[in-house]
Structure formats: C-alpha cells, structure tokens
XYZ file of C-alpha atoms in Angstrom:
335
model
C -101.912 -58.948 -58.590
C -102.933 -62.318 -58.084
C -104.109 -64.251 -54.841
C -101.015 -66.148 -55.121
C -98.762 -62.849 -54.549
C -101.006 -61.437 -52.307
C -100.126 -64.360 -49.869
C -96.658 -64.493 -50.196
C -96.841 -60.409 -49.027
C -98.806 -61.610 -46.100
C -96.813 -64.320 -44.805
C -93.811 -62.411 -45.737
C -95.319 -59.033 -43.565
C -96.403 -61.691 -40.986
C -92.366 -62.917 -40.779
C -90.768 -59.555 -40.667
C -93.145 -58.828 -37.951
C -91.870 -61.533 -35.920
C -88.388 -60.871 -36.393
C -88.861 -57.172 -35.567
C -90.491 -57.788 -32.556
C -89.767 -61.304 -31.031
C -86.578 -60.298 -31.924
C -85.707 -57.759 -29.262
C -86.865 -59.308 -26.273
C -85.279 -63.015 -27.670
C -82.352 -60.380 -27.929
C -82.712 -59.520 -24.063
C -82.938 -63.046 -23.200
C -78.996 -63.799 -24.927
C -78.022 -60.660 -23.000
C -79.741 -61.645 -19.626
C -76.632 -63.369 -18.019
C -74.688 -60.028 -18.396
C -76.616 -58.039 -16.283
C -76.396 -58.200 -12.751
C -78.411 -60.788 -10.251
C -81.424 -58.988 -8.823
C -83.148 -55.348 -9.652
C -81.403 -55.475 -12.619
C -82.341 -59.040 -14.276
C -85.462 -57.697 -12.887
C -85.833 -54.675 -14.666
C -84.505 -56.270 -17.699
C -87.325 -58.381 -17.610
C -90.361 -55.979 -17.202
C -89.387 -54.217 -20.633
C -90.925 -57.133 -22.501
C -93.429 -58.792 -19.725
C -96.280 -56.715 -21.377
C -95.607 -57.548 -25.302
C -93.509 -60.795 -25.251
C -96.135 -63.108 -25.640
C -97.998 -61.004 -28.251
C -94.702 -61.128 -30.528
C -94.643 -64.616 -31.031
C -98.591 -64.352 -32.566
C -96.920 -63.234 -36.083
C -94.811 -66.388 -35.839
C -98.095 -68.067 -35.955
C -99.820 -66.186 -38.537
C -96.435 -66.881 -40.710
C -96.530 -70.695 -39.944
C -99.777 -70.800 -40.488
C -100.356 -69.722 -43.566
C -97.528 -71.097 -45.094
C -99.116 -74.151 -44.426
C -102.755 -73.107 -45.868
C -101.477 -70.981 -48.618
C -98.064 -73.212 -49.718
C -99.406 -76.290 -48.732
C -96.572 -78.112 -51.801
C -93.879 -75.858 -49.829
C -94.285 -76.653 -45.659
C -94.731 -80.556 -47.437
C -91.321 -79.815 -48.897
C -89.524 -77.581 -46.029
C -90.661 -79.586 -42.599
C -88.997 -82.491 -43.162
C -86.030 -81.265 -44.062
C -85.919 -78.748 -41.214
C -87.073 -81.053 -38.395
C -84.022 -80.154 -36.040
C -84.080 -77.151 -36.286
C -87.333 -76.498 -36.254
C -88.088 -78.649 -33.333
C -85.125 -77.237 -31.427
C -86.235 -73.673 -32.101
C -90.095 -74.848 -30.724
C -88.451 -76.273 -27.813
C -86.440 -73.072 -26.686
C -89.509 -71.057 -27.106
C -91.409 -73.011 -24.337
C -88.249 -73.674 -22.226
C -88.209 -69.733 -22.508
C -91.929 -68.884 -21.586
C -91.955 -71.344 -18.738
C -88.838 -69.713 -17.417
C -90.395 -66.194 -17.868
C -93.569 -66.624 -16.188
C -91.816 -69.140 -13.219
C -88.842 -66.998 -12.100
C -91.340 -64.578 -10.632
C -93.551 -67.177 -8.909
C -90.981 -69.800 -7.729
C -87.996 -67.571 -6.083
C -86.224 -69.975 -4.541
C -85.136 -71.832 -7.960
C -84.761 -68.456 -9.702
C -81.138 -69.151 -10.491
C -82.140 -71.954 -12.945
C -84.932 -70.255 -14.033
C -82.629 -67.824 -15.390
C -80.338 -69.788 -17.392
C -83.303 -71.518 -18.773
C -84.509 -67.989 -19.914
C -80.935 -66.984 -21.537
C -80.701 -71.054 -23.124
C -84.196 -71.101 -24.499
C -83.214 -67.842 -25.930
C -80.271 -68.400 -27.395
C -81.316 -71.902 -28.859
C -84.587 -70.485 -30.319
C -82.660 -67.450 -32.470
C -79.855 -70.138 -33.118
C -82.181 -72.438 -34.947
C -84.067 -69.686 -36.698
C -80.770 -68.314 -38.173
C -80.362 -72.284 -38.857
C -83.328 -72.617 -40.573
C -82.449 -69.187 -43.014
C -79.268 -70.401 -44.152
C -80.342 -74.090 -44.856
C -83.211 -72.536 -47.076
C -80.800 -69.981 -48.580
C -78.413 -72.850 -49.322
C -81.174 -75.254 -51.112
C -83.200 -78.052 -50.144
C -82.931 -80.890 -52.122
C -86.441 -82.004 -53.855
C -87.250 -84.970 -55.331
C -91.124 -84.398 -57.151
C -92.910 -83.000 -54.613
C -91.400 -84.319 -51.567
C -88.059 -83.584 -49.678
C -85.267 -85.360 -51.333
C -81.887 -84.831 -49.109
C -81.257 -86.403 -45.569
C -81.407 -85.573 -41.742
C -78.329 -83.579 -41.543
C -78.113 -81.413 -45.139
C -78.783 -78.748 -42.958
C -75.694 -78.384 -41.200
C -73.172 -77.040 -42.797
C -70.921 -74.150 -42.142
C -73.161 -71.217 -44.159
C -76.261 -72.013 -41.857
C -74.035 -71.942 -38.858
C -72.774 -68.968 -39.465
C -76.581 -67.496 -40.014
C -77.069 -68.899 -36.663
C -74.061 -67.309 -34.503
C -75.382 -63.762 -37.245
C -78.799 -63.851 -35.791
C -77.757 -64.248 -32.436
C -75.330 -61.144 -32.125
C -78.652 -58.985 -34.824
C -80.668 -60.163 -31.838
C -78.889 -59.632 -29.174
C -78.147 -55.807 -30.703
C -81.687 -55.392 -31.023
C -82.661 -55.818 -26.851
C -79.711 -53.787 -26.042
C -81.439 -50.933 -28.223
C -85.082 -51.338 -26.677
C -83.208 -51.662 -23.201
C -81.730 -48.830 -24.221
C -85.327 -47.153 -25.114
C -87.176 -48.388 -22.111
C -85.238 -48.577 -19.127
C -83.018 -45.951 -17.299
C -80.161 -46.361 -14.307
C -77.651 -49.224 -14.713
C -79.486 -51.773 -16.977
C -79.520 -48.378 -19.192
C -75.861 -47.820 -19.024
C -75.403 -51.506 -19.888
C -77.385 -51.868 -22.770
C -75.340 -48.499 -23.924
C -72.159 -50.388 -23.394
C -73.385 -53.700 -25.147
C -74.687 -51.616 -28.084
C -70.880 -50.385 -28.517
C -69.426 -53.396 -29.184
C -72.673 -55.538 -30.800
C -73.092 -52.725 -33.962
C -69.739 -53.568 -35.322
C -70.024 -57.142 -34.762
C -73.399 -57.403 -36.666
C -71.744 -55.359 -39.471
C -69.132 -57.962 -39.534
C -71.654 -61.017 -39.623
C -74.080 -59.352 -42.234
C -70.952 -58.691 -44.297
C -69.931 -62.582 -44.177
C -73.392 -63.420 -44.882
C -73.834 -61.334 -47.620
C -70.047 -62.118 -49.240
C -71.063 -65.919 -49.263
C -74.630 -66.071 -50.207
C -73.783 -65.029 -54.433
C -71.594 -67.693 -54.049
C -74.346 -70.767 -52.642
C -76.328 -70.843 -56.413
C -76.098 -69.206 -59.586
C -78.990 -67.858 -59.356
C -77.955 -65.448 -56.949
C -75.052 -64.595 -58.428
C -76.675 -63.681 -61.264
C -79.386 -61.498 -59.297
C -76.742 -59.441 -57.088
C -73.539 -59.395 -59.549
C -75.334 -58.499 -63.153
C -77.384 -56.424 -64.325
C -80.347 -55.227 -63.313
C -79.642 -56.966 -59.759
C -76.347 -55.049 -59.614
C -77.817 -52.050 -59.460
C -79.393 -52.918 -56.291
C -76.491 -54.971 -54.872
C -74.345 -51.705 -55.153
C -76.774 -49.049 -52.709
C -77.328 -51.790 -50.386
C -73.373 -51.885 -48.601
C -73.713 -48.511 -48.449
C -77.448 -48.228 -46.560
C -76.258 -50.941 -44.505
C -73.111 -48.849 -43.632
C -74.979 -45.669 -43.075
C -76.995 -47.104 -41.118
C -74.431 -48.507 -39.030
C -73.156 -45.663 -38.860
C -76.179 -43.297 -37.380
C -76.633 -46.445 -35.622
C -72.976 -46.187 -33.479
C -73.403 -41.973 -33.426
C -76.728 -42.495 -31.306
C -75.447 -44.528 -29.190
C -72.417 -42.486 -28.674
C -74.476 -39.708 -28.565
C -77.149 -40.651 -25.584
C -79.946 -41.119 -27.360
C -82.567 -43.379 -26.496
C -85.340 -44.577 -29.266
C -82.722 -43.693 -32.149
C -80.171 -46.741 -31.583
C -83.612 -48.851 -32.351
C -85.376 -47.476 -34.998
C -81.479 -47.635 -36.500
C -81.162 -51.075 -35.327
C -84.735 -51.604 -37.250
C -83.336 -49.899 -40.542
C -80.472 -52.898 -40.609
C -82.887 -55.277 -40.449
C -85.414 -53.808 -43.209
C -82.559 -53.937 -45.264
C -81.385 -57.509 -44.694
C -84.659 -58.538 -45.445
C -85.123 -56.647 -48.533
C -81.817 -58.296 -49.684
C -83.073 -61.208 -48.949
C -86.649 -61.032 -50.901
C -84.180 -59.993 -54.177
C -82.193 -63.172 -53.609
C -85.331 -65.469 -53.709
C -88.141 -63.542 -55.102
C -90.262 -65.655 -56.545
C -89.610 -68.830 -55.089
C -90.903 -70.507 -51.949
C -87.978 -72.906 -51.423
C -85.225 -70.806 -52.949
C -84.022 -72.284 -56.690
C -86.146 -75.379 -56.904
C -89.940 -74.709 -56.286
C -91.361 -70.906 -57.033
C -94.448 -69.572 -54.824
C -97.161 -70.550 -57.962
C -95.956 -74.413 -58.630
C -96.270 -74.200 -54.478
C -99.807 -72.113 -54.204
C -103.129 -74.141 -52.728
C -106.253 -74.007 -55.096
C -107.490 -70.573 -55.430
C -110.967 -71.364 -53.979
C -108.903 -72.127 -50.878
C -106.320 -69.006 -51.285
C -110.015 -66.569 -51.244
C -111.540 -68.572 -48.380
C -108.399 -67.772 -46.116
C -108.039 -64.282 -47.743
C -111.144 -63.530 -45.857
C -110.517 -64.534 -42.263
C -106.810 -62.525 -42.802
C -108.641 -59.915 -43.659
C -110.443 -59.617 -39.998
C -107.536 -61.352 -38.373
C -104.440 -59.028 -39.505
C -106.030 -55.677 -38.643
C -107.132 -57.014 -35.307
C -103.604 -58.539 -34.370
C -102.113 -54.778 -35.677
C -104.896 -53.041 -33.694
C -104.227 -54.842 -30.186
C -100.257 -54.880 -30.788
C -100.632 -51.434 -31.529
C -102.697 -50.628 -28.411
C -100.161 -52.666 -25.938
C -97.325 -50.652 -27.053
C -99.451 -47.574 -26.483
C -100.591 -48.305 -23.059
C -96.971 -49.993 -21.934
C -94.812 -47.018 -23.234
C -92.676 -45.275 -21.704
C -89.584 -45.937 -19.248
C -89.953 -49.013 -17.018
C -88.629 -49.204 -13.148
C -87.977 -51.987 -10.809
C -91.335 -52.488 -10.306
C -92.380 -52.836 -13.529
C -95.121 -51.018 -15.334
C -97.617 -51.405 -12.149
C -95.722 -48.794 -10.709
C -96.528 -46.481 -13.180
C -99.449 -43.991 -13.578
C -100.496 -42.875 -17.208
C-alpha cells in the first residue's frame, strides 16, 4: 500500500467520522423547533453540550489534509464549491454562537433558537450540496476548475441536500432517543417513526439517479463485478431499515442508533464503490492529485500522534458524559 492510499483512508476515516458524529447533534439542531419552549429545548440541548464541539475536529482533520495530501484536488474542488462551502462555514458559526449564547443571554433566547435550528439546517443543506455536485462532476480544465459559479445547482445536488437533512435529522432523534428520558424521549420516538421511512425514500432516489449522472457509474453498479455489490446493498439498506423501525417500535433506546449508524456505513460504502479511485469523481484520480511523497511521509508522521490522540479524548468524553441526561444537564449527575 502506498502513501498515496494510505491518505485517502485517512481523510476518508476522518470524513465518516464527522458525519457520524456532527451528524446527530446537526440532526438535533433541524429537530429543535419541534420540541417544546423551555425544559425541553433545554434538555434537547445538554445531550450534545459535552461532545458538539469535539465533532466538528474530524471536519478539520478531513479539510485539512485534503489540502496537504491532494493539494491538485482542494485547487480543483474550492472554487467550484465556493457557495456552498462558504454557506455551510457560515451555518456552523451562526450555530455555535447560538449554542453557547442562548444560555448566557436569556432574554433574546427566542432568536437564539432559530439561529440554532437555521445554522443547522443550512450547514447539513450545503454539505449534502457539496456531495451531489462532486458526485455529478466538476468540470476541469488542466489543473484548474473549468465550469462556472452556479454548475453546482442543479436538481441531483438538491435533492442530496433535502436527503441529508431528513439522514440527519433521523440521526438526533435516535441519540435523543439514547440519551434523554420523559417527553423529549417520547418525541424523538415519535420523530423516529416517521423520519426512517422518509430516509429510505431519499437514499432510494439518490441511489436510482446516481448510475445514471456518468458512465462510469453505471458501469461500476449495473455490470459485472460492481453488480454483485449493487445487488446486497438494497437489501442491507432495507434490513436495516427494517431493525431500524422494530426498535423503535419496540422501546429500545441505543438500538434505533447504532441502526441509524448501519444506514449510514452503508451509504458511504456505496459511495467509495462509485468513486474509488478518484479524488474529484471521473476526471482527476487520488495519484494524478497526490502531493510529493517527501511531503505525504512528513504529514504521515504528525497523523500518526494526532489521530490516536483525537480518538483517545473523543473516546474519553463519551465515557465520562454517558448515560441519560436531565434538565439540568450532566452537572446534575454523579458517576
């Protein structure tokens, strides 16, 4: 395996990270205006006060080192993402600002709240943006972005923008699910009901269009050997749909998520088979992309401190902020 490879598994890990686990609590912020002004926006809240700022270090690690490692590709992929990019940026700040000034500033609490549900919203719509204009194709012209402003927008990368917002949204409802108890609990319950079937429906139009975007993935998912995979993959998405909706039904509580999780896993594995082993999907592959190898083993070293440690203190916050949270937040708790 060659430095080259090893990076893309890195920044690759480093983006399925993110989405795992910014995921959920962007997913509680979409949901936020549903539940009910006071102990229960409240409560809401605390489930992600202790990790929410912690998620969004993988987005970082993934940025970066796109940038160090694919140095031809974020030349390439920034310009031609601006908007969204900048948009998704921009609802990540309005979002922290809201989350740390609601508690502090009382009296303006009301706008503080929408801010937290827009920033939300407008930071998962821009990611799913972002997907489905690199699924699509970027237009390249040498080694620069060839295409204009707007290529982005068109009616595929919408439509990964409303599917990200309803995978998100599914995915608080399941850690509220996991983590709270009392009427926020019941919610997320009800929520989960009616967000597993939509997600279902919006991976299935996803999935049904993207062969059809480049013939290169129609050749990966509808010959052989691609077809082989293309043919299990319905069917774990359905099952897991499926266990997904029974636990829920059921009244469990850390099943809907880990469910939730398996959808994901397997969207993303779909994905990797659609593009693997390009960068920019069809024109520019993660080699003719790849910074000198000097640099690639200069960098390899510092992730090689910095990923363990970021694993080791995510891994200890979700350890010592487990369990249910009340009103009061974790504070009120005594482990």
């Amino acid at each position: 395996m060659d430095l080259t490879v090893i990076w893309a598994g890195i920044i690759a890990f480093a983006v399925a990270m993110y989405v795992v686990m910014d995921g959920f609590d962007l997913g509680i912020g979409i949901l936020f205006p549903r539940f009910r002004v006071g102990s229960e926006r409240d409560m809401a809240m605390n489930a992600i006060a202790p990790v929410w700022d912690g998620n969004e270090t993988w987005l970082v690690l993934g940025g970066g080192g796109l940038m160090a490692a694919f140095p031809l590709a974020y030349a390439i992929v920034l310009p031609a993402l601006y908007a969204p990019l900048i948009a998704m940026l921009l609802g990540l700040i309005f979002r922290g600002v809201a989350f740390e000034f609601r508690w502090r500033d009382p009296n303006h609490r009301k706008a503080w709240d929408a801010a937290f549900c827009i920033g939300s919203s407008v930071a998962t719509f821009a990611q799913g943006i972002t997907l489905g204009a690199l699924l699509q194709g970027i237009a390249v012209n040498g080694r620069s972005y060839g295409g204009g402003w707007w290529d982005w927008l068109t009616p595929f990368s919408l439509l990964c923008g409303f599917s990200l917002l309803v995978g998100y949204a599914l995915l608080g409802a399941c850690w509220l699910i996991w983590r709270t108890e009392g009427p926020v609990h019941d919610d997320a319950r009800r929520f989960a009901k009616w967000l597993t079937p939509a997600m279902v429906v919006a991976l299935g139009l996803v999935s049904l269009a993207t062969p059809f975007l480049d013939g290169q993935y129609y050749v990966r998912w509808l010959s052989s050997p691609g077809l082989f995979v293309a043919i299990p993959m319905p069917i774990l998405v359905g099952v897991a749909a499926i266990m997904l909706w029974r636990t829920v039904h059921k009244g469990k509580d850390h099943s809907p998520f880990l469910w939730a999780l398996a959808i994901f896993g397997l969207s993303m594995a779909g994905l990797a088979v659609s593009i693997w082993p390009d960068v920019i999907p069809g024109r520019v592959t993660i080699w003719e992309a790849a910074s000198p190898p000097v640099s690639q083993l200069f960098m390899l070293v510092g992730a090689g401190v910095m990923v363990p440690l970021i694993l080791a203190y995510t891994g200890w916050s979700y350890w010592v902020f487990r369990g249910k949270v009340g009103e009061d937040g974790y504070h009120a708790h005594d482990h």
